[in-house]
Structures are given as structure tokens and as C-alpha cells.
CSV table of C-alpha atoms and ligand atoms in Angstrom, one decimal:
chain,number,residue,atom,x,y,z
A,17,MET,CA,180.5,112.0,56.0
A,18,ALA,CA,178.7,114.6,57.2
A,19,THR,CA,181.2,117.1,59.7
A,20,ALA,CA,180.1,118.2,63.5
A,21,GLU,CA,179.9,121.8,61.6
A,22,ASP,CA,177.8,120.2,58.1
A,23,LYS,CA,175.3,118.2,61.3
A,24,MET,CA,174.9,122.1,62.7
A,25,ARG,CA,174.6,124.1,59.9
A,26,GLU,CA,171.7,121.6,59.0
A,27,PHE,CA,169.8,121.9,63.1
A,28,LEU,CA,170.6,125.7,61.6
A,29,ARG,CA,168.6,125.1,58.3
A,30,ARG,CA,165.4,123.6,59.9
A,31,GLN,CA,164.7,126.2,62.5
A,32,ILE,CA,161.8,128.0,62.1
A,33,ASP,CA,162.0,131.5,63.6
A,34,PRO,CA,157.9,131.9,65.1
A,35,ARG,CA,158.7,135.6,63.7
A,36,GLU,CA,158.8,134.1,60.4
A,37,PHE,CA,154.6,134.0,59.8
A,38,ASP,CA,154.6,137.1,61.1
A,39,ALA,CA,157.1,138.9,58.3
A,40,PRO,CA,155.9,140.5,54.8
A,41,ALA,CA,157.5,137.6,53.1
A,42,PHE,CA,155.1,135.0,54.0
A,43,GLN,CA,152.0,136.7,53.8
A,44,LYS,CA,153.3,137.7,49.9
A,45,ASP,CA,154.3,133.8,50.1
A,46,PRO,CA,153.6,131.6,52.3
A,47,PHE,CA,154.3,128.3,50.6
A,48,PRO,CA,158.7,127.7,51.0
A,49,LEU,CA,158.1,128.3,54.8
A,50,TYR,CA,155.1,125.5,54.1
A,51,LYS,CA,157.4,122.9,52.6
A,52,ARG,CA,160.1,123.9,56.0
A,53,LEU,CA,157.4,123.3,58.2
A,54,ARG,CA,155.7,120.1,55.7
A,55,ASP,CA,159.1,118.5,55.9
A,56,ASP,CA,161.1,119.5,59.0
A,57,HIS,CA,158.0,120.6,61.2
A,58,PRO,CA,155.6,118.1,59.9
A,59,VAL,CA,153.9,119.4,64.2
A,60,TYR,CA,155.4,123.2,65.1
A,61,HIS,CA,155.2,124.0,68.2
A,62,ASP,CA,155.4,127.8,68.1
A,63,ARG,CA,156.4,129.1,71.6
A,64,PHE,CA,156.0,132.8,70.5
A,65,HIS,CA,152.5,132.1,69.2
A,66,ASN,CA,152.1,130.3,72.1
A,67,ARG,CA,150.3,127.3,69.3
A,68,TRP,CA,150.8,124.3,67.5
A,69,VAL,CA,150.8,124.5,63.3
A,70,VAL,CA,149.5,121.5,61.3
A,71,SER,CA,150.6,121.0,57.6
A,72,ARG,CA,151.5,117.8,55.5
A,73,TYR,CA,147.7,116.9,53.5
A,74,TRP,CA,146.9,113.7,56.3
A,75,ASP,CA,147.5,115.4,59.4
A,76,VAL,CA,145.6,118.2,57.9
A,77,ASP,CA,143.0,116.1,57.4
A,78,SER,CA,142.3,114.5,60.3
A,79,VAL,CA,142.2,117.5,62.7
A,80,PHE,CA,139.2,118.8,60.1
A,81,GLN,CA,137.5,114.9,60.7
A,82,SER,CA,138.3,114.5,64.9
A,83,SER,CA,135.2,116.1,66.2
A,84,GLU,CA,136.1,114.3,69.7
A,85,ALA,CA,140.3,115.6,70.4
A,86,TYR,CA,139.3,119.4,68.4
A,87,THR,CA,136.7,121.8,69.0
A,88,ARG,CA,136.4,125.1,66.6
A,89,GLY,CA,134.0,126.4,69.3
A,90,ILE,CA,135.0,129.8,71.6
A,91,TYR,CA,131.8,129.3,73.1
A,92,GLU,CA,131.4,126.5,75.7
A,93,GLU,CA,128.0,126.5,77.9
A,94,ASP,CA,129.1,126.4,81.2
A,95,GLY,CA,132.5,128.9,79.9
A,96,PRO,CA,133.4,132.5,80.5
A,97,TYR,CA,132.9,133.9,77.5
A,98,GLU,CA,129.2,135.4,76.6
A,99,PHE,CA,128.5,134.0,73.7
A,100,GLY,CA,128.7,136.1,70.9
A,101,SER,CA,129.9,138.8,73.1
A,102,LYS,CA,133.1,139.8,71.3
A,103,HIS,CA,132.6,138.4,67.6
A,104,VAL,CA,132.3,140.7,64.7
A,105,PHE,CA,129.1,139.6,63.4
A,106,GLY,CA,127.6,139.2,66.7
A,107,PRO,CA,126.4,135.9,67.0
A,108,ASN,CA,126.4,133.0,65.4
A,109,ILE,CA,127.4,129.4,64.3
A,110,LEU,CA,131.0,130.0,64.6
A,111,GLU,CA,131.6,130.7,67.5
A,112,TYR,CA,129.9,126.9,68.2
A,113,GLY,CA,132.0,123.8,69.0
A,114,VAL,CA,130.0,121.3,67.9
A,115,GLY,CA,126.9,119.4,69.6
A,116,ASP,CA,123.0,119.7,69.3
A,117,ARG,CA,122.5,123.7,68.0
A,118,HIS,CA,125.4,123.8,65.7
A,119,ARG,CA,123.6,120.4,64.3
A,120,TRP,CA,120.6,122.4,64.6
A,121,LEU,CA,121.7,125.9,63.1
A,122,ARG,CA,123.1,124.4,60.0
A,123,ASN,CA,120.1,122.1,59.4
A,124,ILE,CA,118.4,125.8,59.2
A,125,ILE,CA,120.0,126.3,56.3
A,126,ALA,CA,121.8,123.2,54.5
A,127,GLY,CA,119.4,122.0,51.9
A,128,GLN,CA,119.0,125.9,50.6
A,129,PHE,CA,122.8,125.9,49.2
A,130,VAL,CA,122.4,122.4,47.5
A,131,GLY,CA,120.8,120.3,45.5
A,132,GLN,CA,116.9,121.1,43.5
A,133,LYS,CA,117.0,124.6,46.1
A,134,LEU,CA,120.4,125.7,44.3
A,135,ASN,CA,118.8,124.4,41.2
A,136,ASP,CA,116.2,126.1,41.4
A,137,PHE,CA,118.2,129.5,42.3
A,138,LEU,CA,120.7,128.3,39.3
A,139,PRO,CA,118.4,131.0,37.2
A,140,VAL,CA,118.5,134.1,39.4
A,141,ILE,CA,122.6,133.7,39.6
A,142,ASP,CA,122.8,133.9,36.4
A,143,MET,CA,120.2,137.3,36.3
A,144,ILE,CA,123.4,138.8,38.5
A,145,ALA,CA,126.5,137.4,36.7
A,146,ARG,CA,124.4,138.7,33.1
A,147,GLU,CA,123.6,142.0,35.1
A,148,LEU,CA,126.7,142.9,36.0
A,149,ILE,CA,128.7,142.4,32.9
A,150,ALA,CA,126.1,144.4,30.8
A,151,ARG,CA,127.7,147.1,32.6
A,152,LEU,CA,131.4,146.3,31.6
A,153,GLY,CA,132.2,148.6,29.4
A,154,THR,CA,135.7,148.8,27.2
A,155,GLY,CA,136.7,151.6,28.6
A,156,SER,CA,135.4,151.5,32.4
A,157,ASP,CA,138.5,152.9,33.4
A,158,GLY,CA,139.8,155.6,31.0
A,159,LYS,CA,141.9,153.6,28.8
A,160,GLY,CA,140.0,149.8,27.5
A,161,GLY,CA,139.6,147.6,29.9
A,162,PHE,CA,138.4,146.8,33.5
A,163,GLU,CA,139.7,146.1,37.3
A,164,LEU,CA,137.4,142.4,37.7
A,165,VAL,CA,137.9,142.9,41.9
A,166,THR,CA,136.2,145.9,42.5
A,167,GLU,CA,133.7,146.1,39.3
A,168,PHE,CA,132.9,142.6,39.0
A,169,SER,CA,133.9,139.6,41.5
A,170,THR,CA,133.2,142.0,44.8
A,171,GLN,CA,130.6,142.9,43.4
A,172,PHE,CA,129.0,139.5,42.6
A,173,PRO,CA,128.6,137.1,45.4
A,174,ILE,CA,127.0,139.1,47.7
A,175,ARG,CA,124.2,140.0,45.8
A,176,VAL,CA,123.8,136.2,45.4
A,177,ILE,CA,123.6,136.0,48.7
A,178,SER,CA,121.7,138.9,49.5
A,179,ASN,CA,118.9,137.6,47.2
A,180,MET,CA,118.6,134.3,48.4
A,181,LEU,CA,117.8,136.0,51.8
A,182,GLY,CA,115.3,137.8,50.1
A,183,LEU,CA,116.9,141.5,50.8
A,184,PRO,CA,115.7,143.8,48.9
A,185,ARG,CA,117.5,144.0,45.8
A,186,GLU,CA,117.6,148.2,45.6
A,187,ASP,CA,120.0,148.2,48.7
A,188,GLU,CA,122.5,145.5,46.8
A,189,ASP,CA,124.8,148.8,46.6
A,190,ARG,CA,124.1,148.9,50.6
A,191,PHE,CA,125.1,145.2,51.4
A,192,VAL,CA,128.6,145.4,49.7
A,193,ASP,CA,129.6,148.5,51.2
A,194,TRP,CA,128.7,146.6,54.8
A,195,TYR,CA,130.2,143.6,54.0
A,196,GLN,CA,133.3,144.9,53.5
A,197,ALA,CA,133.5,146.7,56.0
A,198,LEU,CA,132.8,143.2,58.2
A,199,ILE,CA,135.0,141.1,56.5
A,200,ALA,CA,138.2,143.7,57.2
A,201,GLY,CA,136.5,143.6,60.6
A,202,LEU,CA,137.0,139.9,61.2
A,203,GLY,CA,140.6,139.9,59.6
A,204,PHE,CA,142.0,142.9,61.3
A,205,GLY,CA,141.8,144.3,64.8
A,206,GLY,CA,142.0,148.2,66.5
A,207,GLU,CA,140.0,150.9,63.7
A,208,HIS,CA,139.1,148.0,61.3
A,209,LEU,CA,137.6,145.9,64.1
A,210,ALA,CA,135.6,149.1,64.9
A,211,ARG,CA,134.1,150.3,61.8
A,212,GLY,CA,133.4,146.3,60.7
A,213,ILE,CA,131.7,146.5,64.3
A,214,ALA,CA,129.5,149.7,62.7
A,215,ALA,CA,129.2,148.6,59.6
A,216,ARG,CA,127.0,145.4,61.4
A,217,ASN,CA,125.4,148.0,63.7
A,218,GLU,CA,123.6,150.2,61.0
A,219,MET,CA,123.4,146.9,58.8
A,220,TRP,CA,121.4,145.4,61.7
A,221,GLU,CA,119.5,148.8,62.5
A,222,TYR,CA,118.4,148.1,59.1
A,223,LEU,CA,117.7,144.7,59.1
A,224,GLU,CA,114.9,144.6,62.1
A,225,PRO,CA,112.1,145.7,60.7
A,226,LEU,CA,112.9,143.7,57.8
A,227,ILE,CA,112.9,141.0,60.2
A,228,GLU,CA,110.1,141.7,62.2
A,229,LYS,CA,107.4,142.9,58.2
A,230,ARG,CA,109.1,139.0,57.6
A,231,ARG,CA,108.4,137.8,61.1
A,232,LYS,CA,104.8,138.6,60.6
A,233,GLU,CA,104.2,137.9,56.8
A,234,PRO,CA,107.2,134.7,55.7
A,235,GLY,CA,108.3,134.3,52.5
A,236,GLU,CA,109.7,131.4,50.2
A,237,ASP,CA,112.9,133.4,51.1
A,238,LEU,CA,116.0,132.3,53.3
A,239,LEU,CA,115.4,135.1,56.2
A,240,SER,CA,111.7,134.0,56.2
A,241,ARG,CA,113.3,129.9,57.4
A,242,ILE,CA,115.8,131.3,59.8
A,243,ILE,CA,113.5,133.3,61.0
A,244,ALA,CA,110.8,130.3,62.2
A,245,ALA,CA,113.5,127.9,62.7
A,246,GLU,CA,113.0,125.7,65.6
A,247,LEU,CA,114.9,123.4,68.1
A,248,ASP,CA,112.5,123.0,72.0
A,249,GLY,CA,109.8,125.5,70.4
A,250,LYS,CA,112.7,127.7,70.6
A,251,ARG,CA,113.1,130.5,68.4
A,252,MET,CA,116.6,132.6,67.3
A,253,SER,CA,116.1,135.8,68.9
A,254,MET,CA,116.8,139.0,67.1
A,255,GLU,CA,120.6,139.1,67.7
A,256,GLU,CA,120.7,135.8,66.8
A,257,ILE,CA,119.3,135.9,63.5
A,258,LYS,CA,120.7,139.5,62.9
A,259,GLY,CA,123.8,137.5,63.5
A,260,PHE,CA,123.0,134.8,61.2
A,261,VAL,CA,122.6,137.0,58.2
A,262,ALA,CA,126.3,139.0,58.7
A,263,LEU,CA,127.7,136.2,58.8
A,264,LEU,CA,126.0,134.6,55.7
A,265,LEU,CA,126.7,138.0,53.9
A,266,ALA,CA,130.2,137.8,54.6
A,267,ALA,CA,130.3,134.3,54.4
A,268,GLY,CA,129.2,133.6,51.0
A,269,GLY,CA,129.9,137.3,49.7
A,270,ASP,CA,133.6,137.3,50.9
A,271,THR,CA,135.0,133.9,50.4
A,272,THR,CA,133.3,133.2,46.3
A,273,ASP,CA,134.8,136.7,45.1
A,274,LYS,CA,137.9,136.1,45.4
A,275,ALA,CA,138.0,132.9,44.1
A,276,ILE,CA,136.8,134.4,41.2
A,277,ALA,CA,139.3,137.4,40.7
A,278,ASN,CA,141.9,133.6,41.8
A,279,MET,CA,140.7,131.5,39.2
A,280,TRP,CA,141.1,135.0,37.0
A,281,TYR,CA,144.2,135.7,38.4
A,282,HIS,CA,146.1,132.1,37.1
A,283,MET,CA,143.9,131.8,34.0
A,284,LEU,CA,146.4,134.5,32.7
A,285,TYR,CA,149.1,134.5,34.2
A,286,THR,CA,149.8,131.6,35.8
A,287,ARG,CA,148.7,129.3,32.2
A,288,PRO,CA,147.5,131.2,29.8
A,289,ASP,CA,148.1,128.5,28.0
A,290,GLN,CA,146.0,126.2,29.5
A,291,PHE,CA,143.4,129.6,29.4
A,292,ALA,CA,143.2,129.0,26.0
A,293,ALA,CA,141.5,125.8,25.8
A,294,VAL,CA,139.5,127.2,28.4
A,295,GLN,CA,137.7,129.6,26.7
A,296,LYS,CA,137.9,126.5,24.1
A,297,ASP,CA,135.9,124.7,26.4
A,298,PRO,CA,133.8,127.1,28.8
A,299,GLU,CA,132.8,123.0,31.0
A,300,LEU,CA,136.8,123.5,31.7
A,301,TRP,CA,136.1,127.0,34.6
A,302,SER,CA,134.7,123.9,37.2
A,303,ASN,CA,138.3,122.6,36.9
A,304,VAL,CA,139.6,125.6,37.4
A,305,PHE,CA,138.0,126.1,40.5
A,306,THR,CA,139.4,122.4,42.0
A,307,GLU,CA,142.3,123.8,40.8
A,308,MET,CA,142.8,127.4,42.4
A,309,MET,CA,141.1,125.8,46.0
A,310,ARG,CA,144.4,123.6,45.4
A,311,TYR,CA,147.2,125.8,44.6
A,312,ASP,CA,145.4,128.7,46.4
A,313,PRO,CA,142.7,128.6,47.9
A,314,VAL,CA,140.9,131.7,49.2
A,315,VAL,CA,141.6,130.4,53.2
A,316,HIS,CA,144.7,129.1,54.1
A,317,MET,CA,144.3,128.6,57.9
A,318,GLN,CA,141.4,127.6,60.4
A,319,GLN,CA,141.9,127.7,64.0
A,320,ARG,CA,141.1,124.3,66.9
A,321,ARG,CA,142.0,124.1,70.8
A,322,ALA,CA,142.5,120.6,71.2
A,323,THR,CA,140.4,119.2,74.2
A,324,GLN,CA,142.6,116.5,74.8
A,325,GLU,CA,146.1,115.7,74.8
A,326,ILE,CA,147.1,114.0,70.9
A,327,ALA,CA,149.9,112.7,70.0
A,328,MET,CA,151.3,113.1,66.5
A,329,HIS,CA,154.5,112.5,64.8
A,330,ASP,CA,157.2,113.4,67.6
A,331,GLU,CA,155.3,115.6,69.4
A,332,VAL,CA,152.5,115.7,72.4
A,333,ILE,CA,149.9,118.2,71.3
A,334,PRO,CA,148.6,119.4,75.4
A,335,LYS,CA,145.1,118.9,76.8
A,336,GLY,CA,144.1,123.2,75.5
A,337,ALA,CA,146.4,124.2,73.1
A,338,ILE,CA,145.3,126.5,70.1
A,339,VAL,CA,145.8,124.2,66.6
A,340,LEU,CA,146.8,126.1,62.9
A,341,ILE,CA,145.1,124.0,60.6
A,342,TYR,CA,147.4,124.9,58.2
A,343,LEU,CA,145.3,123.3,54.5
A,344,GLY,CA,147.4,125.8,52.8
A,345,ALA,CA,149.9,123.6,53.4
A,346,GLY,CA,148.6,120.5,53.3
A,347,ASN,CA,147.0,121.2,49.5
A,348,ARG,CA,150.8,121.3,48.8
A,349,ASP,CA,152.1,118.0,50.2
A,350,GLU,CA,154.6,116.6,47.7
A,351,ARG,CA,153.5,113.6,49.4
A,352,VAL,CA,150.0,113.3,48.2
A,353,PHE,CA,150.0,115.3,45.2
A,354,LYS,CA,152.5,115.4,41.9
A,355,ASP,CA,154.2,118.2,41.1
A,356,PRO,CA,152.2,120.3,43.9
A,357,ASP,CA,153.9,123.6,42.9
A,358,THR,CA,152.7,123.5,39.2
A,359,PHE,CA,148.9,125.0,38.6
A,360,ASP,CA,147.4,121.9,36.1
A,361,ILE,CA,143.1,122.4,35.3
A,362,PHE,CA,144.4,118.7,34.0
A,363,ARG,CA,145.9,116.8,36.9
A,364,ASP,CA,144.5,113.7,37.1
A,365,ASP,CA,146.4,113.0,41.2
A,366,LEU,CA,143.4,115.3,42.3
A,367,HIS,CA,139.6,114.9,43.1
A,368,MET,CA,138.0,116.7,40.3
A,369,GLY,CA,134.7,116.9,41.4
A,370,ARG,CA,132.2,118.1,43.7
A,371,GLU,CA,134.0,117.7,47.0
A,372,ASN,CA,131.9,116.6,50.0
A,373,ARG,CA,132.7,116.0,54.1
A,374,SER,CA,134.8,113.8,54.3
A,375,GLY,CA,136.7,113.9,51.9
A,376,ARG,CA,137.0,110.4,50.2
A,377,TYR,CA,135.6,109.9,47.2
A,378,LYS,CA,134.7,107.5,44.5
A,379,ASP,CA,137.3,108.0,42.5
A,380,GLY,CA,140.3,107.8,45.2
A,381,LYS,CA,141.6,110.6,44.9
A,382,PRO,CA,142.1,112.9,48.2
A,383,GLY,CA,140.2,116.3,47.1
A,384,HIS,CA,141.2,119.7,47.8
A,385,LEU,CA,141.3,121.1,51.6
A,386,GLY,CA,139.8,123.8,50.8
A,387,PHE,CA,136.2,124.4,51.9
A,388,GLY,CA,137.5,122.1,54.9
A,389,MET,CA,135.8,119.0,56.5
A,390,GLY,CA,134.1,117.2,58.9
A,391,GLN,CA,131.7,118.8,61.3
A,392,HIS,CA,132.3,122.2,60.2
A,393,PHE,CA,132.9,121.7,56.0
A,394,CYS,CA,131.8,124.2,54.4
A,395,MET,CA,127.7,124.7,54.0
A,396,GLY,CA,128.0,126.9,50.8
A,397,TYR,CA,130.6,124.5,49.2
A,398,ALA,CA,128.2,123.7,45.7
A,399,MET,CA,126.5,126.7,45.7
A,400,ALA,CA,130.3,128.2,45.3
A,401,ARG,CA,131.1,126.5,42.3
A,402,GLN,CA,128.2,127.2,40.5
A,403,GLU,CA,128.4,131.7,41.4
A,404,ALA,CA,132.3,130.8,40.4
A,405,VAL,CA,132.0,128.6,38.1
A,406,ILE,CA,128.8,129.9,35.8
A,407,ALA,CA,130.0,133.7,36.6
A,408,CYS,CA,133.6,133.2,34.8
A,409,THR,CA,132.0,130.5,32.3
A,410,HIS,CA,129.2,134.1,31.1
A,411,LEU,CA,132.8,136.3,31.3
A,412,SER,CA,134.9,134.5,29.8
A,413,ASN,CA,132.3,134.1,26.6
A,414,ALA,CA,131.5,137.8,26.9
A,415,LEU,CA,135.2,138.9,26.6
A,416,VAL,CA,136.2,138.9,23.4
A,417,ASN,CA,140.1,138.0,24.0
A,418,PRO,CA,140.3,138.7,27.1
A,419,ARG,CA,144.4,139.2,28.2
A,420,PRO,CA,146.0,141.1,30.8
A,421,LYS,CA,145.9,144.8,31.1
A,422,VAL,CA,149.1,145.1,33.6
A,423,GLU,CA,152.3,142.5,33.2
A,424,ASP,CA,153.9,143.0,36.1
A,425,HIS,CA,151.4,141.9,38.1
A,426,PRO,CA,152.1,141.7,42.5
A,427,GLY,CA,150.5,138.2,42.8
A,428,ILE,CA,148.4,136.9,45.5
A,429,SER,CA,148.9,137.6,48.5
A,430,SER,CA,147.9,138.1,52.4
A,431,PRO,CA,146.2,140.2,54.7
A,432,SER,CA,145.5,143.0,52.8
A,433,ILE,CA,142.6,145.4,54.1
A,434,ASP,CA,140.2,144.5,53.0
A,435,SER,CA,140.7,140.9,52.6
A,436,GLY,CA,140.6,139.8,56.2
A,437,GLY,CA,143.4,137.7,55.7
A,438,PHE,CA,142.2,135.5,53.1
A,439,ARG,CA,144.8,135.1,49.0
A,440,SER,CA,143.7,136.8,46.6
A,441,PRO,CA,145.3,139.6,43.9
A,442,GLN,CA,144.3,143.5,45.0
A,443,GLU,CA,143.1,144.4,41.4
A,444,LEU,CA,143.0,142.8,38.4
A,445,TRP,CA,143.2,145.0,34.8
A,446,ILE,CA,141.6,143.1,31.9
A,447,GLU,CA,141.8,143.9,28.4
A,448,PHE,CA,139.4,142.8,26.0
A,449,ASP,CA,138.9,143.8,22.4
A,450,ARG,CA,135.1,144.0,23.3
A,451,LYS,CA,131.7,142.0,23.8
A,452,ALA,CA,130.3,138.6,21.4
A,453,GLU,CA,128.0,140.0,20.2
A,454,GLY,CA,124.8,139.3,23.0
A,455,TRP,CA,126.2,140.2,25.4
B,13,LIG,C1,134.4,129.5,47.2
B,13,LIG,C2,134.0,130.0,48.5
B,13,LIG,C3,134.1,129.6,49.6
B,13,LIG,C4,135.3,129.1,50.6
B,13,LIG,C5,136.9,129.1,50.1
B,13,LIG,C6,135.1,128.5,52.0
B,13,LIG,C7,135.8,128.3,52.9
B,13,LIG,C8,135.4,127.4,54.2
B,13,LIG,C9,136.4,126.7,55.0
B,13,LIG,C10,137.6,126.6,54.5
B,13,LIG,C11,135.0,127.0,55.8
B,13,LIG,C12,135.4,125.6,57.4
B,13,LIG,C13,135.9,126.5,58.3
B,13,LIG,C14,136.4,125.3,60.0
B,13,LIG,O1,136.7,124.5,59.9
B,13,LIG,O2,136.4,126.3,61.1
B,13,LIG,C15,133.9,126.8,55.8
B,13,LIG,C16,132.5,126.7,56.5
B,13,LIG,C17,131.2,127.6,56.9
B,13,LIG,N1,131.3,127.9,55.1
B,13,LIG,FE1,131.8,128.3,53.6
B,13,LIG,N2,133.4,128.7,51.8
B,13,LIG,C18,133.3,129.6,50.3
B,13,LIG,C19,131.6,129.8,50.2
B,13,LIG,C20,130.3,129.6,51.4
B,13,LIG,C21,129.6,130.3,51.0
B,13,LIG,C22,128.7,130.7,49.3
B,13,LIG,C23,128.2,130.2,52.2
B,13,LIG,C24,126.9,130.4,52.7
B,13,LIG,C25,125.9,130.9,51.7
B,13,LIG,C26,129.8,129.3,53.1
B,13,LIG,C27,129.0,129.4,54.1
B,13,LIG,C28,130.0,128.4,54.9
B,13,LIG,C29,129.7,128.3,56.6
B,13,LIG,C30,128.0,128.7,57.1
B,13,LIG,C31,130.5,127.8,57.0
B,13,LIG,C32,130.3,127.4,59.0
B,13,LIG,C33,130.2,125.9,59.1
B,13,LIG,C34,129.6,125.2,60.9
B,13,LIG,O3,131.1,126.1,61.4
B,13,LIG,O4,129.7,123.9,60.2
B,13,LIG,N3,130.6,129.4,52.4
B,13,LIG,N4,133.9,128.0,55.1
């Protein structure tokens, strides 16, 4: 029988020190704390940071799905916050909770990233991947290999989205620099925020004449659509258009680049055995994408505010409280996935196909939580998958015998200066023998 001392020890073992969330160990490897949260504190009241933490799969699902009980918006029509005043991107869709204006903004761009429009755009995605691969040379680091993050993954999605917006191709390098500063500004305060805002202002100055030009001579591009969209007979202001573009460059660029790096990291280091199968059958890159979005997603956490009192497990979250949704923890919930801490592209308990905002699938399997769900479900979900799969397929077809260049890799981590709190490897050196014929 457990003694009082055993019980006390067990009680202490279960306690969570909220400062653990700020510790370097958590930034490096959050999964042990996630497990303790799921097991012992499924709804954790972090009094130190004045917030609540939700970590089990179905609880994360319920918070994402319930736009009556939670809002993401920091802007409210009758609230004190001036729209766009604090966000590094300027005024944008991320500041809205739900409602007509949020729905309208989603609708302007929604069709662009899915279905036929996306299919029509695939040749451009293909072209940009090929151009970047053509630049990779054996020996770019002096020793025979290349660094995936700087030479490929941070270059690729930003060029895709700026192309979709119809921005001049010759200025793509400038967009790569701007979006990196924006993202660093989003995730960190102080000088990073100042640099992010400076980059945004520079980018805005650059965009203004382009927007004016498209107003007069609209094209087929996404920027023209954003400019022309009307709600109740009103179009967006110049500031709102620029904020929207900044958001799309960052949302479309920053997340997908890290997804590509995470996929390669896990193939090279975690599952070289499965990488052999992927090289034989490149269609499996789609499974790599899905399992990466479960096991080690780019985005681990989203935030909401409770708009009413909510009872969950043994706790009551008060109205107005900040709620952190740890989707990275929900994805490793052993109540939902077998061996959740194993990266396995052949797992049969995960929906492997396209995602949707309801998270409910015909095959009856649960999906990953990496794109969120519900009202704010990622709008680029289909495009991100296409981009990542096309890029990875071309890379693995082009490189003969790709392998890790460094044996001891520090792994995937967050945050770091350029990551804005998202998780990805900071560097990933890849060696290969030569390029395959035709590359
Ligand atoms: C692997 C890549 C990506 C990941 C991991 C990702 C992740 C996410 C997540 C988790 C959310 C939900 C935010 C919330 O619930 O508060 C979100 C929203 C959003 N994403 Fe993505 N995203 C990716 C790619 C993209 C791309 C390529 C685009 C556009 C080109 C995009 C545009 C957006 C937009 C506009 C929203 C806001 C939707 C709204 O508030 O209604 N994302 N994304």
C-alpha cells in the first residue's frame, strides 16, 4: 500500500512549474512536458503566465471547433484595440475572431489555394523548384553538399506565393529578406520586432506603386483579386491590402519552408529505413508530409480567449481567460495514436490524405492537428502539401544518394532568431554524389 510519503512524492512528481515553459529544455524538446500535461493536467492553469493550457487531442479539437466559446480575435468593434496597430504585419485577417469581415477576407483568397486554381498553378510551383535545384551544386559548401535551409527551403515557398500574388520575379530576393525579418519580428520582441516593422515599412513602400498600378490595370493575379474584392460596396484600404500581402508572404512562406526541412530531417536522421522506401516510391512523400505534421509539426501552439465560462475535465476556465492550444501535444496523444512517439509514414491510425477544417474523415481515422481546425483552419493547407511534396519529390529525384553530411545533428528546435517560435532544424547539410541525368 502506498505510504503517505509515496503519495507526497507522487503528488510532487505531478506538479508542473510554469517556468518550465520558458526553459531551454522545453524549446529543444517539449514532448516530455506535453506528456505530463496530458496525463496529469489535461487542463492546466498556469497562474504564473496567467493562462490555461489544453493538450489532449480531443480537447484541442474541441477548442478549435468551438467559435462560440473561444475567439482568436484581438480586435473587437467595441473594444479598446485599434485594428492593425500592434501587429507586425499591419492590419490583417489574423486579428479578427469570427464574423462577416473574417469570412469575407477568407473568401477573397480561399479559391486560389485549392481545386482547379491550385492545379493551374502547379506548373509554376514545379518551375520554381526546378530552378532552385539547378542552382544547387556539389561543392557549394566547399566540401560537396549543400545546406537545405538557406539554399532551398527558405527560398522556395516565398517565391511561389510572391509569384501567385503577381509580384515581379526579379525582386524575389528582396521578398525572401523581408519575410524573414517579418517572421523574426512576429516571434520575438525588442530589436527583432523593430527590425520586423522596419522590413514591413520598406516592403509597404515598395508595394504601394504596384498596388496603384494594379488598381488601374488589374491582372489575373491574387493581388488584383485582393484589390478588387468588395464587401457592402466597399473595398479594402491601402493599409489593409498591404497587411494582407504581408500576412500571405509570411504565412505562405515561413511555414512551408520549415515543413520541407522537417520532412528531410526525419527522413535523413530519424527514419533512414523509410527514406529508402520513399526514394523507391516518391508518392510516399505525401505520407511523409502527413506524419511530419503529426509527429513534429511546424506550428505547435495557437492561442484563444474564452468568451464564456468553460468546464473541462475538473477545471473551470473563466470567461476572458487566455487559452493555449498545444496541438503539438495533442498530436502525440497516446489515447488516439499507437506509439505516438514513433515517426512512421506507414501508420494505419492516421488519416493520410488531404485535410479539412472539420477534421472528420470518411476513413474514420483521426487527422493531424497541424493546420488547426474550424473557423481559422489553415487556408493554404492544400497548397502547402502540394509545394512540400513537389519540392521533396524533385529533390530526391535530382540528388543521387542524398545523405546527412553531419552525423550529430542538434535536431529540430524552437524558438530561434529566424523561426518566430516555429519548430524546424536551423541547418540541414546534405551530401550527394551527383545530380541525376536531366537535372
Ligand atoms: C505547412 C505549412 C503550413 C502550416 C503548418 C500552417 C499552419 C496554420 C495553422 C495552425 C493555422 C491556424 C491558426 C489558428 O487556428 O489560429 C493557419 C492559418 C492560416 N494559414 Fe496556414 N499553414 C501553412 C501554410 C500556409 C500557406 C501556404 C498559406 C497561404 C498561402 C497559409 C495561410 C493561412 C491563413 C491565411 C491562415 C488564417 C486563416 C484564418 O484566420 O481564417 N498557410 N495555418
